[in-house]
Amino acid sequence: MITLERTSVMNMENAMRGARNPLNSWARGDSHINEQGEFVFGENDLQLAKRLCQAGNDHRKFIRQIFITVDITAPIYWWKEYDTYKVGTVANSTSTMHKIHSKPFEREDFSMDHMVPEAEAQMDQMIECLEQIRQKYMETKDKALWYSMIQLLPESYHQMRTCTMSYENAIAMYRARRGHKLQEWHTFCNWVCDLPYFQELFPEVEKV
């Protein structure tokens, strides 16, 4: 399970102006910001942006200046794969170490959507065990109990991070992960497809 919420895309106007710097063609720029504060590509700018994106990494530097911020909630096993993409990305996460004991353990804290019934039953027992340890820790503040929660915690446990990346990061992740076994990556790739003008800039992308 993965959720992507509160998506913001920023700096398109400045990035597009920079894309015209090499040819001093600013006068041909025809994009604008609408009444809702959203960037709207003009025909001239969109055609230039498409050409640059299709020309390859060296020519589409402007998309590195289009920034995305999004809150992602996902299981630890997915975050371990996401953490491959360290260059050009930033993330602030909720703290497992500091906050693991701050609320009761519940089913909703874990990804269980693909479990067979036997695994689901075992997970229910694990959640009950974690909650019993948490309650004892709240009473005693025994650090051994805190360690027990940390070391027992399954990789299906959810963590939320506020992530920042660029359109360049997004297309790289899409191309690398669109055929991945994990359904979470399919959801992520579909989110990428829905970013403003993403499919216009990269016509080969499609939902998986």
XYZ file of N, CA and C in Angstrom:
624
model
N 0.835 -1.189 0.000
C 0.000 0.000 0.000
C 0.869 1.238 0.000
N 0.467 2.220 -0.786
C 1.173 3.498 -0.811
C 0.155 4.588 -1.112
N 0.302 5.729 -0.461
C -0.521 6.894 -0.784
C 0.394 8.078 -1.055
N 0.012 8.884 -2.040
C 0.757 10.095 -2.394
C -0.223 11.254 -2.313
N 0.046 12.175 -1.390
C -0.911 13.236 -1.087
C -0.215 14.600 -1.086
N -1.040 15.640 -1.219
C -0.576 17.030 -1.131
C 0.573 17.307 -2.120
N 0.359 16.918 -3.363
C 1.356 17.140 -4.411
C 1.383 18.604 -4.819
N 2.576 19.161 -4.894
C 2.760 20.518 -5.417
C 3.862 20.484 -6.471
N 3.627 21.159 -7.607
C 4.634 21.308 -8.661
C 4.967 22.781 -8.779
N 6.256 23.092 -8.732
C 6.698 24.486 -8.620
C 7.797 24.812 -9.626
N 7.913 26.091 -9.933
C 9.038 26.670 -10.667
C 9.000 26.406 -12.169
N 7.853 26.008 -12.705
C 7.776 25.782 -14.153
C 8.072 27.054 -14.946
N 7.566 28.177 -14.461
C 7.754 29.444 -15.188
C 9.231 29.786 -15.294
N 9.944 29.693 -14.178
C 11.372 30.021 -14.194
C 12.171 29.003 -15.006
N 11.803 27.726 -14.879
C 12.511 26.690 -15.631
C 12.361 26.913 -17.132
N 11.169 27.301 -17.566
C 10.933 27.500 -18.997
C 11.657 28.738 -19.503
N 11.715 29.765 -18.673
C 12.478 30.945 -19.073
C 13.952 30.582 -19.256
N 14.467 29.756 -18.336
C 15.853 29.316 -18.464
C 16.089 28.462 -19.691
N 15.078 27.719 -20.115
C 15.231 26.882 -21.303
C 15.455 27.726 -22.556
N 15.024 28.985 -22.516
C 15.199 29.873 -23.674
C 16.510 30.661 -23.615
N 17.243 30.540 -22.522
C 18.495 31.299 -22.401
C 19.519 31.012 -23.499
N 19.736 29.743 -23.889
C 20.797 29.477 -24.867
C 20.626 30.207 -26.194
N 19.392 30.445 -26.628
C 19.146 31.117 -27.912
C 18.608 32.542 -27.747
N 18.610 33.025 -26.488
C 18.089 34.379 -26.236
C 16.697 34.568 -26.838
N 15.865 33.542 -26.728
C 14.561 33.571 -27.416
C 13.411 33.878 -26.462
N 13.684 34.669 -25.443
C 12.665 34.950 -24.428
C 11.408 35.598 -25.024
N 11.584 36.371 -26.096
C 10.455 37.075 -26.696
C 9.416 36.103 -27.259
N 9.830 34.870 -27.528
C 8.898 33.880 -28.065
C 8.125 33.154 -26.960
N 8.480 33.420 -25.707
C 7.785 32.782 -24.602
C 6.324 33.200 -24.542
N 5.429 32.214 -24.415
C 4.001 32.541 -24.437
C 3.211 31.825 -23.335
N 3.902 31.351 -22.307
C 3.206 30.717 -21.184
C 2.726 31.791 -20.211
N 1.821 31.394 -19.295
C 1.320 32.360 -18.326
C 0.839 31.643 -17.071
N 0.554 32.420 -16.042
C -0.030 31.919 -14.801
C -1.508 32.298 -14.808
N -2.382 31.304 -14.625
C -3.817 31.596 -14.682
C -4.336 32.153 -13.358
N -5.630 32.391 -13.280
C -6.211 33.012 -12.087
C -6.120 32.126 -10.853
N -5.960 30.817 -11.060
C -5.805 29.881 -9.942
C -4.350 29.730 -9.504
N -3.462 30.532 -10.121
C -2.049 30.465 -9.775
C -1.320 29.299 -10.411
N -1.927 28.686 -11.440
C -1.335 27.527 -12.091
C -0.588 27.945 -13.356
N 0.536 27.280 -13.603
C 1.302 27.533 -14.816
C 0.585 26.912 -16.011
N 0.452 27.692 -17.083
C -0.181 27.207 -18.311
C 0.808 27.386 -19.460
N 1.197 26.287 -20.082
C 2.102 26.348 -21.225
C 1.425 27.036 -22.407
N 2.156 27.952 -23.046
C 1.763 28.444 -24.355
C 2.241 27.487 -25.426
N 1.724 27.616 -26.630
C 2.055 26.678 -27.706
C 3.547 26.719 -28.049
N 4.134 27.916 -28.137
C 5.559 28.027 -28.462
C 6.411 27.344 -27.397
N 6.132 27.648 -26.149
C 6.923 27.080 -25.052
C 6.752 25.566 -24.976
N 5.539 25.083 -25.183
C 5.302 23.644 -25.088
C 6.039 22.894 -26.189
N 6.025 23.424 -27.395
C 6.742 22.757 -28.484
C 8.244 22.741 -28.221
N 8.781 23.841 -27.690
C 10.204 23.869 -27.348
C 10.509 22.860 -26.251
N 9.669 22.837 -25.218
C 9.882 21.905 -24.107
C 9.859 20.459 -24.591
N 8.930 20.125 -25.475
C 8.861 18.771 -26.017
C 10.129 18.417 -26.778
N 10.600 19.332 -27.614
C 11.815 19.060 -28.396
C 13.012 18.831 -27.490
N 13.140 19.656 -26.472
C 14.268 19.512 -25.556
C 14.202 18.186 -24.799
N 13.004 17.801 -24.358
C 12.861 16.541 -23.617
C 13.187 15.344 -24.484
N 12.804 15.387 -25.753
C 13.086 14.270 -26.634
C 14.540 14.234 -27.086
N 15.240 15.357 -26.944
C 16.646 15.423 -27.380
C 17.607 14.768 -26.395
N 17.134 14.479 -25.169
C 17.979 13.778 -24.215
C 18.402 14.618 -23.028
N 19.122 13.959 -22.103
C 19.495 14.582 -20.827
C 20.238 15.892 -20.979
N 21.173 15.961 -21.916
C 21.996 17.164 -22.042
C 21.180 18.376 -22.462
N 20.075 18.154 -23.144
C 19.286 19.261 -23.689
C 18.102 19.639 -22.814
N 17.663 18.727 -21.954
C 16.455 18.986 -21.161
C 16.792 19.403 -19.729
N 17.870 20.148 -19.579
C 18.282 20.555 -18.229
C 17.193 21.328 -17.504
N 16.298 21.969 -18.245
C 15.263 22.787 -17.596
C 14.348 21.958 -16.698
N 14.153 20.663 -17.000
C 13.239 19.881 -16.153
C 13.857 19.567 -14.792
N 15.168 19.736 -14.665
C 15.796 19.580 -13.344
C 15.412 20.743 -12.427
N 14.852 21.805 -13.009
C 14.445 22.972 -12.232
C 12.930 23.020 -12.014
N 12.223 21.970 -12.429
C 10.800 21.835 -12.113
C 10.707 20.928 -10.891
N 10.223 21.467 -9.789
C 10.284 20.780 -8.505
C 8.921 20.228 -8.089
N 8.959 19.056 -7.482
C 7.751 18.391 -6.974
C 7.924 18.182 -5.481
N 6.888 18.473 -4.722
C 6.844 18.109 -3.314
C 5.587 17.281 -3.075
N 5.731 16.185 -2.332
C 4.601 15.281 -2.109
C 4.789 14.553 -0.783
N 3.687 14.295 -0.094
C 3.713 13.463 1.113
C 3.427 12.023 0.708
N 4.382 11.147 0.966
C 4.240 9.732 0.611
C 4.189 8.902 1.887
N 3.152 8.078 1.996
C 3.064 7.099 3.077
C 3.213 5.721 2.450
N 4.208 4.974 2.909
C 4.511 3.681 2.293
C 5.188 2.774 3.307
N 5.175 1.462 3.049
C 5.843 0.536 3.965
C 7.358 0.636 3.870
N 8.022 0.206 4.922
C 9.482 0.292 4.982
C 10.126 -0.434 3.813
N 9.549 -1.574 3.383
C 10.175 -2.318 2.287
C 10.199 -1.517 0.993
N 9.201 -0.611 0.787
C 9.221 0.246 -0.396
C 10.232 1.376 -0.240
N 10.287 1.944 0.965
C 11.242 3.033 1.184
C 12.676 2.577 0.970
N 12.989 1.331 1.279
C 14.349 0.820 1.064
C 14.724 0.880 -0.415
N 13.758 0.677 -1.281
C 14.028 0.773 -2.717
C 14.059 2.234 -3.171
N 13.152 3.033 -2.642
C 13.144 4.453 -2.998
C 14.468 5.113 -2.636
N 15.075 4.677 -1.554
C 16.306 5.298 -1.076
C 17.479 5.107 -2.027
N 17.295 4.305 -3.077
C 18.297 4.225 -4.151
C 18.484 5.591 -4.797
N 17.403 6.390 -4.812
C 17.417 7.667 -5.526
C 17.764 8.805 -4.570
N 19.040 8.901 -4.258
C 19.498 9.911 -3.309
C 19.913 11.218 -3.987
N 20.367 11.149 -5.238
C 20.884 12.328 -5.909
C 19.720 13.185 -6.399
N 19.656 14.418 -5.923
C 18.634 15.340 -6.375
C 17.299 15.203 -5.668
N 17.205 14.325 -4.674
C 15.964 14.179 -3.915
C 16.226 14.506 -2.448
N 15.176 14.962 -1.767
C 15.252 15.277 -0.337
C 13.996 14.721 0.314
N 14.129 14.200 1.556
C 12.949 13.691 2.258
C 13.081 13.940 3.753
N 11.995 14.405 4.350
C 11.870 14.499 5.805
C 10.827 13.487 6.242
N 11.219 12.577 7.142
C 10.322 11.484 7.510
C 9.798 11.643 8.926
N 8.672 10.962 9.166
C 8.239 10.796 10.545
C 9.275 9.914 11.246
N 9.442 10.088 12.535
C 10.515 9.421 13.261
C 10.024 8.138 13.935
N 10.481 7.003 13.406
C 10.166 5.727 14.048
C 10.829 5.651 15.417
N 12.070 6.092 15.502
C 12.822 5.980 16.755
C 12.174 6.774 17.887
N 11.703 7.980 17.568
C 11.185 8.844 18.617
C 9.683 8.665 18.877
N 8.941 8.187 17.877
C 7.482 8.209 17.989
C 6.825 6.832 17.920
N 7.623 5.772 17.871
C 7.037 4.441 17.708
C 6.074 4.094 18.840
N 6.310 4.644 20.019
C 5.486 4.309 21.176
C 4.332 5.287 21.394
N 4.183 6.291 20.520
C 3.273 7.404 20.820
C 1.806 7.095 20.540
N 1.514 6.003 19.838
C 0.128 5.623 19.557
C 0.022 4.102 19.548
N -1.185 3.583 19.760
C -1.366 2.131 19.716
C -1.055 1.571 18.329
N -0.508 0.364 18.289
C -0.315 -0.334 17.019
C -1.656 -0.845 16.522
N -1.951 -0.583 15.247
C -3.200 -1.001 14.634
C -2.926 -1.591 13.252
N -3.898 -2.312 12.743
C -3.764 -2.898 11.411
C -3.438 -1.839 10.355
N -4.035 -0.657 10.496
C -3.865 0.402 9.510
C -2.424 0.903 9.427
N -1.599 0.533 10.404
C -0.201 0.955 10.408
C 0.670 0.089 9.512
N 0.099 -0.941 8.907
C 0.883 -1.919 8.164
C 0.246 -2.195 6.802
N 1.084 -2.540 5.829
C 0.589 -2.999 4.538
C 0.317 -4.491 4.621
N -0.972 -4.840 4.453
C -1.385 -6.236 4.535
C -2.243 -6.626 3.328
N -2.275 -5.760 2.313
C -3.227 -5.922 1.221
C -2.934 -7.085 0.280
N -1.723 -7.651 0.328
C -1.395 -8.773 -0.552
C -1.084 -10.052 0.229
N -1.411 -10.079 1.493
C -1.097 -11.242 2.326
C -2.098 -12.372 2.113
N -1.593 -13.597 2.133
C -2.477 -14.759 2.174
C -3.044 -14.852 3.590
N -4.154 -15.569 3.790
C -4.796 -15.610 5.115
C -3.865 -16.050 6.245
N -2.982 -17.004 5.967
C -2.070 -17.471 7.022
C -1.118 -16.356 7.472
N -0.614 -15.612 6.506
C 0.283 -14.504 6.840
C -0.464 -13.401 7.576
N -1.696 -13.155 7.154
C -2.511 -12.124 7.803
C -2.766 -12.470 9.269
N -3.012 -13.755 9.548
C -3.232 -14.190 10.934
C -1.968 -13.981 11.767
N -0.815 -14.300 11.183
C 0.442 -14.090 11.896
C 0.688 -12.603 12.151
N 0.330 -11.769 11.173
C 0.511 -10.327 11.350
C -0.374 -9.801 12.472
N -1.590 -10.295 12.558
C -2.480 -9.881 13.646
C -1.855 -10.211 15.003
N -1.233 -11.371 15.101
C -0.549 -11.736 16.348
C 0.639 -10.825 16.612
N 1.375 -10.477 15.542
C 2.521 -9.579 15.686
C 2.068 -8.200 16.176
N 0.981 -7.699 15.619
C 0.467 -6.390 16.031
C 0.049 -6.426 17.502
N -0.594 -7.496 17.904
C -1.006 -7.644 19.300
C 0.212 -7.693 20.219
N 1.247 -8.419 19.797
C 2.474 -8.501 20.592
C 3.146 -7.136 20.717
N 3.256 -6.424 19.596
C 3.858 -5.087 19.618
C 3.089 -4.145 20.538
N 1.777 -4.233 20.504
C 0.964 -3.355 21.341
C 1.141 -3.686 22.818
N 1.249 -4.957 23.149
C 1.490 -5.347 24.540
C 2.835 -4.818 25.027
N 3.856 -4.923 24.188
C 5.174 -4.394 24.548
C 5.116 -2.880 24.694
N 4.409 -2.226 23.788
C 4.288 -0.762 23.851
C 3.644 -0.321 25.157
N 2.580 -1.005 25.556
C 1.898 -0.644 26.795
C 2.802 -0.827 28.008
N 3.571 -1.905 28.022
C 4.518 -2.120 29.123
C 5.587 -1.035 29.134
N 6.035 -0.648 27.934
C 7.039 0.407 27.867
C 6.477 1.721 28.397
N 5.241 2.036 28.068
C 4.629 3.273 28.544
C 4.528 3.296 30.067
N 4.379 2.145 30.649
C 4.299 2.060 32.112
C 5.675 2.139 32.771
N 6.667 1.490 32.160
C 7.968 1.308 32.835
C 9.095 2.155 32.267
N 8.973 2.569 30.989
C 10.060 3.270 30.279
C 11.339 2.427 30.231
N 11.164 1.133 30.262
C 12.292 0.201 30.173
C 12.828 0.226 28.743
N 14.107 0.611 28.581
C 14.668 0.756 27.241
C 14.721 -0.571 26.489
N 14.812 -1.676 27.203
C 14.801 -2.986 26.551
C 13.482 -3.223 25.819
N 12.390 -2.715 26.381
C 11.096 -2.843 25.713
C 11.041 -1.970 24.464
N 11.621 -0.780 24.543
C 11.695 0.086 23.365
C 12.505 -0.582 22.261
N 13.641 -1.148 22.621
C 14.454 -1.870 21.642
C 13.680 -3.039 21.038
N 12.894 -3.697 21.869
C 12.107 -4.835 21.379
C 11.131 -4.400 20.293
N 10.492 -3.256 20.477
C 9.595 -2.748 19.441
C 10.351 -2.443 18.152
N 11.489 -1.773 18.278
C 12.278 -1.403 17.103
C 12.739 -2.640 16.344
N 13.237 -3.641 17.085
C 13.814 -4.807 16.425
C 12.770 -5.803 15.933
N 11.573 -5.730 16.480
C 10.504 -6.634 16.072
C 9.664 -6.060 14.929
N 9.783 -4.779 14.700
C 8.908 -4.082 13.765
C 9.026 -4.656 12.348
N 7.918 -5.094 11.752
C 7.967 -5.655 10.391
C 8.245 -4.584 9.338
N 8.758 -5.015 8.189
C 9.036 -4.090 7.096
C 7.758 -3.566 6.443
N 6.622 -4.136 6.789
C 5.355 -3.644 6.248
C 4.841 -2.425 7.006
N 5.566 -1.984 8.036
C 5.157 -0.825 8.829
C 5.222 0.436 7.975
N 4.223 1.289 8.094
C 4.126 2.495 7.278
C 4.961 3.637 7.855
N 5.585 4.367 6.940
C 6.278 5.603 7.308
C 5.867 6.683 6.321
N 5.661 7.893 6.832
C 5.326 9.017 5.970
C 6.540 9.931 5.824
N 6.817 10.325 4.585
C 7.895 11.283 4.325
C 7.382 12.373 3.392
N 7.824 13.589 3.639
C 7.606 14.684 2.702
C 8.805 14.727 1.773
N 8.564 14.433 0.500
C 9.651 14.263 -0.469
C 9.675 15.412 -1.480
N 10.861 15.808 -1.852
C 11.063 16.797 -2.903
C 11.973 16.194 -3.961
N 11.585 16.366 -5.210
C 12.373 15.853 -6.331
C 12.093 16.734 -7.543
N 12.754 16.453 -8.651
C 12.531 17.205 -9.885
C 11.849 16.323 -10.922
N 11.427 16.931 -12.022
C 10.868 16.144 -13.120
C 11.916 15.174 -13.674
N 13.183 15.544 -13.624
C 14.240 14.629 -14.085
C 14.283 13.387 -13.206
N 14.199 13.570 -11.892
C 14.135 12.416 -10.987
C 12.910 11.565 -11.288
N 11.768 12.229 -11.528
C 10.513 11.512 -11.726
C 10.548 10.641 -12.975
N 11.096 11.155 -14.079
C 11.133 10.345 -15.300
C 12.125 9.203 -15.148
N 13.216 9.436 -14.420
C 14.176 8.353 -14.182
C 13.546 7.232 -13.364
N 12.798 7.584 -12.316
C 12.139 6.573 -11.493
C 11.079 5.831 -12.302
N 10.318 6.576 -13.095
C 9.282 5.941 -13.901
C 9.895 4.888 -14.827
N 10.935 5.262 -15.545
C 11.527 4.342 -16.513
C 12.156 3.124 -15.842
N 12.714 3.326 -14.658
C 13.379 2.219 -13.968
C 12.403 1.276 -13.281
N 11.235 1.784 -12.866
C 10.365 1.016 -11.969
C 8.995 0.653 -12.531
N 8.701 1.050 -13.751
C 7.352 0.821 -14.270
C 7.010 -0.669 -14.402
N 8.004 -1.522 -14.545
C 7.738 -2.948 -14.657
C 8.034 -3.720 -13.396
N 8.151 -3.030 -12.277
C 8.563 -3.666 -11.021
C 7.492 -4.591 -10.463
N 7.922 -5.579 -9.685
C 6.985 -6.524 -9.069
C 6.056 -5.854 -8.061
N 6.554 -4.862 -7.345
C 5.765 -4.246 -6.284
C 4.657 -3.361 -6.852
N 3.441 -3.584 -6.385
C 2.317 -2.756 -6.807
C 2.514 -1.299 -6.400
N 3.230 -1.084 -5.301
C 3.485 0.291 -4.846
C 4.200 1.110 -5.926
N 5.120 0.481 -6.656
C 5.804 1.205 -7.733
C 4.856 1.519 -8.875
N 3.889 0.634 -9.145
C 2.904 0.932 -10.186
C 2.079 2.157 -9.804
N 1.678 2.219 -8.527
C 0.930 3.386 -8.063
C 1.764 4.647 -8.188
N 3.034 4.560 -7.816
C 3.939 5.702 -7.929
C 4.060 6.146 -9.383
N 4.268 5.200 -10.295
C 4.417 5.538 -11.711
C 3.152 6.180 -12.272
N 1.997 5.714 -11.835
C 0.742 6.324 -12.290
C 0.605 7.751 -11.770
N 1.077 7.985 -10.540
C 1.093 9.348 -9.991
C 1.996 10.240 -10.842
N 3.147 9.731 -11.231
C 4.063 10.494 -12.088
C 3.364 10.892 -13.387
N 2.619 9.964 -13.975
C 1.922 10.246 -15.241
C 0.933 11.398 -15.105
N 0.387 11.588 -13.915
C -0.626 12.620 -13.691
C -0.042 13.982 -13.319
N 1.280 14.089 -13.220
C 1.879 15.390 -12.925
C 1.614 16.349 -14.080
N 1.491 17.646 -13.807
C 1.148 18.605 -14.857
C 2.086 18.531 -16.057
N 1.516 18.323 -17.239
C 2.217 18.304 -18.526
C 3.218 17.155 -18.671
N 3.232 16.208 -17.742
C 4.254 15.164 -17.805
C 4.103 14.304 -19.055
N 2.877 13.920 -19.373
C 2.679 13.077 -20.548
C 2.875 13.847 -21.852
N 2.670 15.170 -21.818
C 2.984 15.966 -23.002
C 4.491 16.035 -23.236
N 5.262 16.169 -22.155
C 6.710 16.258 -22.275
C 7.335 14.910 -22.604
N 6.725 13.841 -22.101
C 7.255 12.491 -22.332
C 6.117 11.618 -22.866
N 5.843 11.670 -24.165
C 4.676 10.965 -24.722
C 4.734 9.451 -24.540
N 5.926 8.898 -24.273
C 6.012 7.433 -24.126
C 5.487 6.941 -22.800
N 5.288 7.831 -21.800
C 4.832 7.358 -20.501
C 3.343 7.054 -20.556
N 2.967 5.988 -19.885
C 1.569 5.612 -19.782
C 1.358 4.894 -18.468
N 0.138 4.890 -18.002
C -0.145 4.269 -16.729
C 0.042 2.764 -16.820
N 0.480 2.177 -15.693
C 0.812 0.752 -15.686
C -0.217 -0.017 -14.885
